[in-house]
PDB file of C-alpha atoms in Angstrom:
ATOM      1  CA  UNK A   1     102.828 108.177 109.234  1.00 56.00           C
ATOM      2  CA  UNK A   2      99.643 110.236 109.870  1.00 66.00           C
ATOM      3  CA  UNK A   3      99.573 110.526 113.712  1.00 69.00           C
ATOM      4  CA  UNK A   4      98.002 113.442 115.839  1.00 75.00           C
ATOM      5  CA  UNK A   5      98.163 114.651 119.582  1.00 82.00           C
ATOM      6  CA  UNK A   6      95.438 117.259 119.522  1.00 91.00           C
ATOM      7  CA  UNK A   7      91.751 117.243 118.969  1.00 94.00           C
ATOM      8  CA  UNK A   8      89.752 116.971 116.125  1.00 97.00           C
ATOM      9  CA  UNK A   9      87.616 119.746 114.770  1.00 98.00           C
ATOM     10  CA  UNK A  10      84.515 119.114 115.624  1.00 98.00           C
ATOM     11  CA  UNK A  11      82.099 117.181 113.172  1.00 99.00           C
ATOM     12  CA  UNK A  12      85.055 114.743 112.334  1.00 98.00           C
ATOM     13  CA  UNK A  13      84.977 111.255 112.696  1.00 99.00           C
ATOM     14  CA  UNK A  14      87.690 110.960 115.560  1.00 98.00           C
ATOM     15  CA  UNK A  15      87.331 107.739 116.934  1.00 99.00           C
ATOM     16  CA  UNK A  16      85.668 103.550 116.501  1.00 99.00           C
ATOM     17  CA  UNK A  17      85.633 101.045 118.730  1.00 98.00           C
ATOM     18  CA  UNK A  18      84.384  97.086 118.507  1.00 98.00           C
ATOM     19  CA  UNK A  19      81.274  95.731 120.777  1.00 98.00           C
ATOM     20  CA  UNK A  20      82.100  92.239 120.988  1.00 98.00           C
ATOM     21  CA  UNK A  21      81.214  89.365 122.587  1.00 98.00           C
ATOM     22  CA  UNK A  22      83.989  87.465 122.797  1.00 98.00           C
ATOM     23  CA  UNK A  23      86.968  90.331 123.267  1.00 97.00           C
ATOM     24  CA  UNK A  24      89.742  87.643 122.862  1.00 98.00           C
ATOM     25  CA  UNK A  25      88.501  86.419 119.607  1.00 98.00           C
ATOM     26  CA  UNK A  26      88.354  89.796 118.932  1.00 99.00           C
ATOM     27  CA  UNK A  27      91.761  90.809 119.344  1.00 99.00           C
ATOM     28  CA  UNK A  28      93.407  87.495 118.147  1.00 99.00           C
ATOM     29  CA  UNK A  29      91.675  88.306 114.755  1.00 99.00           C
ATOM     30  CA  UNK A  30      92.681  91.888 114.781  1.00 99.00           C
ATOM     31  CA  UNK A  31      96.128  91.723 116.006  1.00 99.00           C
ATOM     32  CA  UNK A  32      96.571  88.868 112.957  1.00 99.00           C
ATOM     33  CA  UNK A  33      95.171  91.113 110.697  1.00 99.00           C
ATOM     34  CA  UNK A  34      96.117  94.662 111.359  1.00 99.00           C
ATOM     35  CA  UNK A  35      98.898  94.394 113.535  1.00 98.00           C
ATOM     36  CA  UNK A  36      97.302  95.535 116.407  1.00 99.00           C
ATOM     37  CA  UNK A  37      98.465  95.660 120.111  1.00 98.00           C
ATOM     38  CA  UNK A  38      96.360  95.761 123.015  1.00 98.00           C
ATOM     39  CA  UNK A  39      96.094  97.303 126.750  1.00 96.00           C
ATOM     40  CA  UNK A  40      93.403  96.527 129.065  1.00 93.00           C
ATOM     41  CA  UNK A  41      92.829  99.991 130.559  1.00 92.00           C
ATOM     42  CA  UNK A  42      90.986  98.095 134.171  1.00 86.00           C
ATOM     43  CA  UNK A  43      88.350  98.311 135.931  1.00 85.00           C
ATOM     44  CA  UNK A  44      87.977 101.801 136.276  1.00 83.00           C
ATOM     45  CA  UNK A  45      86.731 101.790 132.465  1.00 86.00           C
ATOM     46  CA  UNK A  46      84.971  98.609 132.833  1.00 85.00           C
ATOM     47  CA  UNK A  47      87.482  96.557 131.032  1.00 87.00           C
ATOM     48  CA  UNK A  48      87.741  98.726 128.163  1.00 95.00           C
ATOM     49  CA  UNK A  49      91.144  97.849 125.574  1.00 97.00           C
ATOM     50  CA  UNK A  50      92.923 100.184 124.098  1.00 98.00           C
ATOM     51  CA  UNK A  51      93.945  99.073 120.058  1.00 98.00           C
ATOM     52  CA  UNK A  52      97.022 100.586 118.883  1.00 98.00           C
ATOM     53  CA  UNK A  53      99.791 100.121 116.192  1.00 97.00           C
ATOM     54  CA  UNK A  54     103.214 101.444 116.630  1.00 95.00           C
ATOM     55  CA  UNK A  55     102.431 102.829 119.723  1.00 95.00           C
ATOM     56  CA  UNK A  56      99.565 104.774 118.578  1.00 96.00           C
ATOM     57  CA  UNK A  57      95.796 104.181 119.457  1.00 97.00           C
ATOM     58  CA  UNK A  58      93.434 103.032 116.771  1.00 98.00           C
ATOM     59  CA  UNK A  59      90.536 101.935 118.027  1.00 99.00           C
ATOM     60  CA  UNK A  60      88.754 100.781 120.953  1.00 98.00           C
ATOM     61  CA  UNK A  61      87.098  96.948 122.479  1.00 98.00           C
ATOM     62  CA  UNK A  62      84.829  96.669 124.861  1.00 96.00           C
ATOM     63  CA  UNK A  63      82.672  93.800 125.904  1.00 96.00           C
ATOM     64  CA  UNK A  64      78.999  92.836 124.653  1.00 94.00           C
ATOM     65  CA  UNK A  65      77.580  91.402 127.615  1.00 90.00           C
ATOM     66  CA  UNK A  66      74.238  90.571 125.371  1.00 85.00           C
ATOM     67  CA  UNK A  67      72.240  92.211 128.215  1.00 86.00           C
ATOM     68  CA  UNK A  68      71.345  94.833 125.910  1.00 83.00           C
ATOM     69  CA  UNK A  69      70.369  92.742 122.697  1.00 85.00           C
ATOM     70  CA  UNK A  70      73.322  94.884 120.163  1.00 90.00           C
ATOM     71  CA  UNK A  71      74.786  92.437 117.842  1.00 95.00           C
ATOM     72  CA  UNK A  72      78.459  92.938 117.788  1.00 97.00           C
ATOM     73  CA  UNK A  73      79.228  95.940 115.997  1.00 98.00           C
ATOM     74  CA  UNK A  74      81.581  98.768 115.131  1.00 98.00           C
ATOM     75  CA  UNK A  75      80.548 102.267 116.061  1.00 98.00           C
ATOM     76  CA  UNK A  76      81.744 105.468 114.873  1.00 99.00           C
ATOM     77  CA  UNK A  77      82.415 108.437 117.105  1.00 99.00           C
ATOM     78  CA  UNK A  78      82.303 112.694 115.725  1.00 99.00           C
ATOM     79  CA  UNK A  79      84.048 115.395 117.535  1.00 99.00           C
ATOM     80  CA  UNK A  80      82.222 117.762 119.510  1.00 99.00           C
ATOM     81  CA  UNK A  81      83.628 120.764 121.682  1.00 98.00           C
ATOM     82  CA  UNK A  82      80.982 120.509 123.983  1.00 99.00           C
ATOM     83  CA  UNK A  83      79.251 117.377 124.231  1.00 99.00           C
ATOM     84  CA  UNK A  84      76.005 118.660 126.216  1.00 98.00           C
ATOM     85  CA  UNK A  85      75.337 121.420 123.659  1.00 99.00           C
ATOM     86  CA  UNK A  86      75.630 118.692 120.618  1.00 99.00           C
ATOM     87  CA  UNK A  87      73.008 116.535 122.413  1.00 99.00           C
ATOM     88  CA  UNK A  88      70.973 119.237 122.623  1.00 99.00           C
ATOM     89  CA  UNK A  89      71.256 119.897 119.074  1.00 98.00           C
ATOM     90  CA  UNK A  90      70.444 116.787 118.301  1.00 99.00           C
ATOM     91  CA  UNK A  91      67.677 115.709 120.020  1.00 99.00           C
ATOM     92  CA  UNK A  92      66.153 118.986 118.379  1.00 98.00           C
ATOM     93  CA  UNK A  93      66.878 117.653 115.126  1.00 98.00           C
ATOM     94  CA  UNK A  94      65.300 114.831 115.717  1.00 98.00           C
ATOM     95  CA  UNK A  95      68.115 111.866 117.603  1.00 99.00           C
ATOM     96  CA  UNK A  96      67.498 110.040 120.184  1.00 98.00           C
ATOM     97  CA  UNK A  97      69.872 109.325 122.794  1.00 98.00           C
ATOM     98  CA  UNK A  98      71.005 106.270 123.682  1.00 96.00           C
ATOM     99  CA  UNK A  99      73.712 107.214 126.339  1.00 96.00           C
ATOM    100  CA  UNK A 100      73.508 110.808 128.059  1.00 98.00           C
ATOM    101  CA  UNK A 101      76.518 112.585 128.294  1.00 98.00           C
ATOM    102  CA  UNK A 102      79.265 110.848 130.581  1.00 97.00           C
ATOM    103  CA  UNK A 103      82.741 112.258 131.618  1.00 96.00           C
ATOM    104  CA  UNK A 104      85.408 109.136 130.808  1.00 95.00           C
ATOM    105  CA  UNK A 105      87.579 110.034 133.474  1.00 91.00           C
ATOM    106  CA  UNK A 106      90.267 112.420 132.237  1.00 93.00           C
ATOM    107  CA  UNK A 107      89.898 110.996 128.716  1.00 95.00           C
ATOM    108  CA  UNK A 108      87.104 113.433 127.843  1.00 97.00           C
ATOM    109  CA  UNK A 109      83.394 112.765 127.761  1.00 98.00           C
ATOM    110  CA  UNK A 110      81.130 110.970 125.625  1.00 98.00           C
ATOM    111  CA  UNK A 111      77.395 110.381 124.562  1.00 98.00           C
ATOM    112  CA  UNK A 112      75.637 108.173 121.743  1.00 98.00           C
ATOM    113  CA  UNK A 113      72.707 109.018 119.866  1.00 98.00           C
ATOM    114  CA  UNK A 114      70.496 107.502 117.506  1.00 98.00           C
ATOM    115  CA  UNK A 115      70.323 109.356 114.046  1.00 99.00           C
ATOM    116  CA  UNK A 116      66.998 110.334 112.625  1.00 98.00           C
ATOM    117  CA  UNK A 117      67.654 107.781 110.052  1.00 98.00           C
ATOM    118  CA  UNK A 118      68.246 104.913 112.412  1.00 98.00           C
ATOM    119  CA  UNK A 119      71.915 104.578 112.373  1.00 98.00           C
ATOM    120  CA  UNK A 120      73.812 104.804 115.760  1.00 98.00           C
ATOM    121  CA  UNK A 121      76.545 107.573 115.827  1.00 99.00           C
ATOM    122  CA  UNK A 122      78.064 108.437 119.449  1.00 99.00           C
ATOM    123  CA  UNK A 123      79.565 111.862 119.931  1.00 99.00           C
ATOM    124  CA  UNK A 124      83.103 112.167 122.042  1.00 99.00           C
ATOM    125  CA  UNK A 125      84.514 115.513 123.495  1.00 99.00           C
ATOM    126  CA  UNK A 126      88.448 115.074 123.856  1.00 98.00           C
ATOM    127  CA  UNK A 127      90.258 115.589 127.308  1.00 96.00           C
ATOM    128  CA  UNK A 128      93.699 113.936 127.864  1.00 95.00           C
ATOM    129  CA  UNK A 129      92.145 111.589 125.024  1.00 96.00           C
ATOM    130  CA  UNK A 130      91.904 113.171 121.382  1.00 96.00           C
ATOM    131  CA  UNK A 131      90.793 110.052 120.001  1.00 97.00           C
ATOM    132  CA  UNK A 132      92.683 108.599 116.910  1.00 98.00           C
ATOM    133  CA  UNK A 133      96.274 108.706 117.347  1.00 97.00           C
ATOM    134  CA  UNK A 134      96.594 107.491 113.668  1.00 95.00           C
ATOM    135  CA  UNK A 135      94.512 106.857 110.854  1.00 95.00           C
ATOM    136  CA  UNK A 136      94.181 107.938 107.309  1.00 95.00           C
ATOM    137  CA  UNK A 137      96.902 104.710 106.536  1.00 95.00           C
ATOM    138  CA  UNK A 138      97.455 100.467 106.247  1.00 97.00           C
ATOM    139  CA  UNK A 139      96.642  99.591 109.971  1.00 98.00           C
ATOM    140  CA  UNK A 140      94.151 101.935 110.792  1.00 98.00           C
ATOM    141  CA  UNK A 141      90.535 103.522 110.147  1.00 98.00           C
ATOM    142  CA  UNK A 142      91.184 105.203 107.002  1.00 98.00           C
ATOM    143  CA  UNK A 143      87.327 106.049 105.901  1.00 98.00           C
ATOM    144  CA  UNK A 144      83.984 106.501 107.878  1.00 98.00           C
ATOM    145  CA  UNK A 145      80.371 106.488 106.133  1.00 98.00           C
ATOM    146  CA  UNK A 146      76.916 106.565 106.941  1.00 98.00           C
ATOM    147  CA  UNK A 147      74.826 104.085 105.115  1.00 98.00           C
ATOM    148  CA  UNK A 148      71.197 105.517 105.109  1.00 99.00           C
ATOM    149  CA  UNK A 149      67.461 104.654 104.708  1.00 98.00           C
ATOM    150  CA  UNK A 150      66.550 108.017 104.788  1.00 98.00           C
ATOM    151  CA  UNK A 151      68.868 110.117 102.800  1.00 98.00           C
ATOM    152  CA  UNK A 152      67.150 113.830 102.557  1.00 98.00           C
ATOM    153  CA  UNK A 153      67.218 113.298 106.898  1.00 98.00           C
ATOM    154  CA  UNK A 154      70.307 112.057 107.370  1.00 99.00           C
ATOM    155  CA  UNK A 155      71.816 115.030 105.073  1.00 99.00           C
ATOM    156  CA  UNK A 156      70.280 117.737 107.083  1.00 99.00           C
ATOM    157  CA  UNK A 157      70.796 116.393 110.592  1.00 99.00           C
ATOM    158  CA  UNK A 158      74.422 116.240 110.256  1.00 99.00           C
ATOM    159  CA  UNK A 159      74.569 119.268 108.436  1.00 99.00           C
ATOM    160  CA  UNK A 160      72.945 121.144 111.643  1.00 98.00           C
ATOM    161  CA  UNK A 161      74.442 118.596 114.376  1.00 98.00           C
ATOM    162  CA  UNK A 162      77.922 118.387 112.925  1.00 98.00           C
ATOM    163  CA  UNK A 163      78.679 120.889 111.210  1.00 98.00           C
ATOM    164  CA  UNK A 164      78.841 119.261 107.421  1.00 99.00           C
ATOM    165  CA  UNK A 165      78.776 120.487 103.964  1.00 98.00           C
ATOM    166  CA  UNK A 166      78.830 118.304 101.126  1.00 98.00           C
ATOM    167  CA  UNK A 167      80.348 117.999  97.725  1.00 97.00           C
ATOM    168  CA  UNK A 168      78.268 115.772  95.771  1.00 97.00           C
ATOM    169  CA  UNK A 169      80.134 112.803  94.289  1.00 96.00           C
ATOM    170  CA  UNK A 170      77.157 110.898  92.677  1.00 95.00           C
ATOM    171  CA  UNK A 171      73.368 112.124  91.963  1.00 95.00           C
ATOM    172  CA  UNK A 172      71.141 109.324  90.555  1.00 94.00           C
ATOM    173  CA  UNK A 173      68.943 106.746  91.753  1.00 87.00           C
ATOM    174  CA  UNK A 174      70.912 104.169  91.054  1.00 89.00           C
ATOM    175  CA  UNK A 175      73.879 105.766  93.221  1.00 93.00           C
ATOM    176  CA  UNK A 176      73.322 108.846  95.375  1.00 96.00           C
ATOM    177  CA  UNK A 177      76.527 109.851  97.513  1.00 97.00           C
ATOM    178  CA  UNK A 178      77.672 112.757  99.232  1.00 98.00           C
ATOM    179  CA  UNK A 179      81.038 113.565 100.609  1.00 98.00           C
ATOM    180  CA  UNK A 180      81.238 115.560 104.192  1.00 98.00           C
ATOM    181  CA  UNK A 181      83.717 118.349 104.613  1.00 98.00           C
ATOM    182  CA  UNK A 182      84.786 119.917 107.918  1.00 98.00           C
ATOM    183  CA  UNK A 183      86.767 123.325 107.271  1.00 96.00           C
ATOM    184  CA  UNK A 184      86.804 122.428 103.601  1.00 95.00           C
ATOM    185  CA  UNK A 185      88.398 118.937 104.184  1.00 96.00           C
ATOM    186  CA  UNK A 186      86.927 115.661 103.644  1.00 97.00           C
ATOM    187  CA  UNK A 187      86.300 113.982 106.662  1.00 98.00           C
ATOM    188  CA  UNK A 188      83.261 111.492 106.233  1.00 98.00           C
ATOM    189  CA  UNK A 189      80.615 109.879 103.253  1.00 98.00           C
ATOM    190  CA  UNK A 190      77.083 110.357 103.022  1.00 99.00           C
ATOM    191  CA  UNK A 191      75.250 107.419 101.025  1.00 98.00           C
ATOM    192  CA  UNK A 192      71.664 106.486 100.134  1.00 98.00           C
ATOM    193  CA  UNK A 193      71.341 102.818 100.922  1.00 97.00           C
ATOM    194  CA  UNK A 194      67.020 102.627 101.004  1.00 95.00           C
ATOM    195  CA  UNK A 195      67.751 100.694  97.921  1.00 94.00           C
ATOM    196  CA  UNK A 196      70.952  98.589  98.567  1.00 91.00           C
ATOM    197  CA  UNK A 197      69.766  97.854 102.357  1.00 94.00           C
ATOM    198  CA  UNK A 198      67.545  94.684 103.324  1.00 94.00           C
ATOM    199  CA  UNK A 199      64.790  95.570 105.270  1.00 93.00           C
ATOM    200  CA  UNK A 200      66.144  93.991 108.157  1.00 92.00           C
ATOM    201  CA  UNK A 201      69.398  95.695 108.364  1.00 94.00           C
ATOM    202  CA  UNK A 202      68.614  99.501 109.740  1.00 96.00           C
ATOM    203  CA  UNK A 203      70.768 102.522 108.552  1.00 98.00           C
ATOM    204  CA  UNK A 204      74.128 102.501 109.953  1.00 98.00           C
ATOM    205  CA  UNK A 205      77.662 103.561 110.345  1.00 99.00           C
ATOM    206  CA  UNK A 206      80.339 101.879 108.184  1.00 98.00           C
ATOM    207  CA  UNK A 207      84.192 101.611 109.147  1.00 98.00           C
ATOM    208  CA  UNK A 208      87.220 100.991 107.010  1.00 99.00           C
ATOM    209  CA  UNK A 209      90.412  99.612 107.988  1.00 99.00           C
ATOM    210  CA  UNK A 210      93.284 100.234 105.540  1.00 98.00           C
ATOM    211  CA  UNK A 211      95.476  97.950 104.335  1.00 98.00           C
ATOM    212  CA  UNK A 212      98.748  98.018 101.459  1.00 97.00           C
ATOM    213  CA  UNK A 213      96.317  94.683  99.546  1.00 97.00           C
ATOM    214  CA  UNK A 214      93.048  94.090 100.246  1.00 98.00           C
ATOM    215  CA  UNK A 215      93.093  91.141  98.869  1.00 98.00           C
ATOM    216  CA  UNK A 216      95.923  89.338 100.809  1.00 98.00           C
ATOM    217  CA  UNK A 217      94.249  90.947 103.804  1.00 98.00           C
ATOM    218  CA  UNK A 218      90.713  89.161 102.523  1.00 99.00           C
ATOM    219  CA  UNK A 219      92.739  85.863 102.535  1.00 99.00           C
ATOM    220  CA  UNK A 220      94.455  86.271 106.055  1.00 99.00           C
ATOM    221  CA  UNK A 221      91.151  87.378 107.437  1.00 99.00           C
ATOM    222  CA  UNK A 222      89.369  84.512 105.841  1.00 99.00           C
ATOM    223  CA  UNK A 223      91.893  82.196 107.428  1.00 99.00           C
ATOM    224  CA  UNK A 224      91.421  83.667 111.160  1.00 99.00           C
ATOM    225  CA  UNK A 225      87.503  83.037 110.860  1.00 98.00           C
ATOM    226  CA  UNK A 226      85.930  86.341 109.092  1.00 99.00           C
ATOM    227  CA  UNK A 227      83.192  85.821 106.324  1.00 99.00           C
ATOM    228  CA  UNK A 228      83.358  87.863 102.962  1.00 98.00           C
ATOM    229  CA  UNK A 229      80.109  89.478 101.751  1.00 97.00           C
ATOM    230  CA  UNK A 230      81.869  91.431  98.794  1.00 97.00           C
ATOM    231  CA  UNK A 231      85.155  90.621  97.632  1.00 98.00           C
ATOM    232  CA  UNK A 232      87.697  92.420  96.829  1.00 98.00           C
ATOM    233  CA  UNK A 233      87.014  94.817  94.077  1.00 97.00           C
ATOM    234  CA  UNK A 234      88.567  97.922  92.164  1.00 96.00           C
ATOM    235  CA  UNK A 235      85.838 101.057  92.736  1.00 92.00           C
ATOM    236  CA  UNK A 236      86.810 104.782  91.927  1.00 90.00           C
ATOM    237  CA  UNK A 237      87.722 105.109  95.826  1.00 91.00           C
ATOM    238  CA  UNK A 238      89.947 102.481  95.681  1.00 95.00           C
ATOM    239  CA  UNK A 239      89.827  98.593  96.152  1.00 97.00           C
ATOM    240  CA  UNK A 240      87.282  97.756  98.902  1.00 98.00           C
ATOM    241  CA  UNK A 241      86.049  94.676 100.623  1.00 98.00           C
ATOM    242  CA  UNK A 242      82.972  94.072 102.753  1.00 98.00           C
ATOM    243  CA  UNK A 243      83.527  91.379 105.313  1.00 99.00           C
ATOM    244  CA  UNK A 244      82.055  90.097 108.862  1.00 99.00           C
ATOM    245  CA  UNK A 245      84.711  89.701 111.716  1.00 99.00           C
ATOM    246  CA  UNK A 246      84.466  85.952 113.276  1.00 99.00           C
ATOM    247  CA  UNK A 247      82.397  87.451 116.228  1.00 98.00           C
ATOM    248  CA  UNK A 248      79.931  89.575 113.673  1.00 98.00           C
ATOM    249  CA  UNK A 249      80.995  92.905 113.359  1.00 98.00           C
ATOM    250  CA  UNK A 250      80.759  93.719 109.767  1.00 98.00           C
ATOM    251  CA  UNK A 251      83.592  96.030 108.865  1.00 99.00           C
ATOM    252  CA  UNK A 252      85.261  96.956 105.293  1.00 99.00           C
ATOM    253  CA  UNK A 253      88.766  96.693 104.089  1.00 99.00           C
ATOM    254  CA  UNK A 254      90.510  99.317 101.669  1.00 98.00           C
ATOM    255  CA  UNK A 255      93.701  99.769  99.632  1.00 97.00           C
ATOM    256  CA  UNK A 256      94.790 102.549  97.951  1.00 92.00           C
ATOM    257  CA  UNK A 257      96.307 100.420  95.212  1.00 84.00           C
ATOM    258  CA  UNK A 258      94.032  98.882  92.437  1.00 85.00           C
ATOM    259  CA  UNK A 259      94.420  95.539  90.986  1.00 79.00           C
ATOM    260  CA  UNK A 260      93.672  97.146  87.974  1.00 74.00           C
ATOM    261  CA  UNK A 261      94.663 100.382  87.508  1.00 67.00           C
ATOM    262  CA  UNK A 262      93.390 102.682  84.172  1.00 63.00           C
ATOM    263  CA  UNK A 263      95.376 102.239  81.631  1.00 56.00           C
ATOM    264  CA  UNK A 264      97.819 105.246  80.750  1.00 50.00           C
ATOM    265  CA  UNK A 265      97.896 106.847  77.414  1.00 49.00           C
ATOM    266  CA  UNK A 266      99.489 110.280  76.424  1.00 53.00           C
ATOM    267  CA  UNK A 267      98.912 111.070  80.094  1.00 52.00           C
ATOM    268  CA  UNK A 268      95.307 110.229  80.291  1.00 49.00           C
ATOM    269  CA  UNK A 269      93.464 107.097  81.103  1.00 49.00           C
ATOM    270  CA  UNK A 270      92.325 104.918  78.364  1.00 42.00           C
TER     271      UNK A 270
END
């Protein structure tokens, strides 16, 4: 089991939670599908819900009130050291902010921005709360990408904001995607979406929940009210599927384990 207790470097994706309007719904679906468990942490987060599996937090809930016009969503948060000094960074490369910098409590402090390229992104500096308690396996966020309409800005904002590099995985214009390191480890992808991306849907921050089968996971999540916008497919990365949770939240679903592998000849695939 990947689990941690400390904070993440900063730059890596160390924490999601859901925006939904209907936070039952919400965790029926999940809980059915994942495995989840959930604590209500009061009033003195404004009903925010803890996610965890095994005993380890996964991900956050917290109600859409519809007060502010967001469609349910799921948001991504990066690590930062200092939380003030990241804002500042970013609204000189170009962010907006969307939610100043704001102690939690004990749990550290947090702020969320809006990337030069449109997507939403918030920022969270770890006190008693590191963020992910696991991840990287079946029941939790195992992958984090932004999807973007504007690829060159995207590239250098989180280069200067965050901290990235990139390996290049894919150069063309049919498929342009870059892979983010933090202290030489992968933490995040970078893709170029102007052409996948309908005009209404802006540039944004994709989550991945892992499962051992995505496509048994399709069917269960099909069954407790979640629509499929891509099936279940083999990719290089593994076998993904693009779905809508029954509130709205699109989200994606991953397995390490094709449904059909390469072929194995002499010790190379056919």
């Amino acid at each position: 089991m990947t689990t941690r207790n400390t904070p993440f470097a900063p730059g890596t994706p160390c924490w999601v939670d859901l925006f939904t309007s209907d936070p039952e719904r919400s965790q029926a679906f999940y809980a059915a599908l994942l495995g989840w468990e959930f604590a209500d942490q009061g009033e003195a987060y404004g009903g925010y819900t803890l996610a965890t599996k095994d005993g380890q937090n996964v991900a956050g809930l917290m109600r859409n009130s519809g007060d502010s016009g967001t469609p349910d969503t799921w948001s991504t948060y990066l690590a930062t050291a200092d939380v003030e000094a990241s804002v500042a960074r970013a609204t000189e490369a170009g962010a907006t902010v969307l939610a100043p910098p704001l102690a939690v409590g004990r749990l550290g402090s947090m702020a969320v921005l809006v990337d030069p390229a449109g997507a939403v992104v918030g920022l969270w500096q770890a006190g008693e709360h590191p963020g992910f308690g696991r991840f990287e396996e079946p029941g939790s966020v195992v992958w984090a990408e932004t999807h973007s309409k504007s690829f060159g800005a995207s590239r250098d904002f989180y280069a200067r904001v965050a901290g990235w590099t990139y390996d290049v995985t894919a150069d063309s214009d049919e498929f342009r995607y870059l892979t983010a390191q933090v202290d030489g480890r992968p933490v995040a992808g970078l893709m170029d979406s102007a052409r996948f991306l309908p005009d209404a849907v802006p540039s944004h921050w994709a989550v991945y929940l892992g499962v051992e089968d995505a496509d048994a996971a399709q069917a269960v999540a099909e069954a407790h009210g979640a629509t499929v916008l891509m099936g279940a497919e083999d990719t290089p990365f593994g076998r993904i599927a693009d779905l809508v949770d029954p509130t709205g939240a699109p989200f994606k679903l991953h397995s390490a384990t094709l449904r059909n592998p390469p072929a194995v000849t002499d010790g190379a695939t056919a």
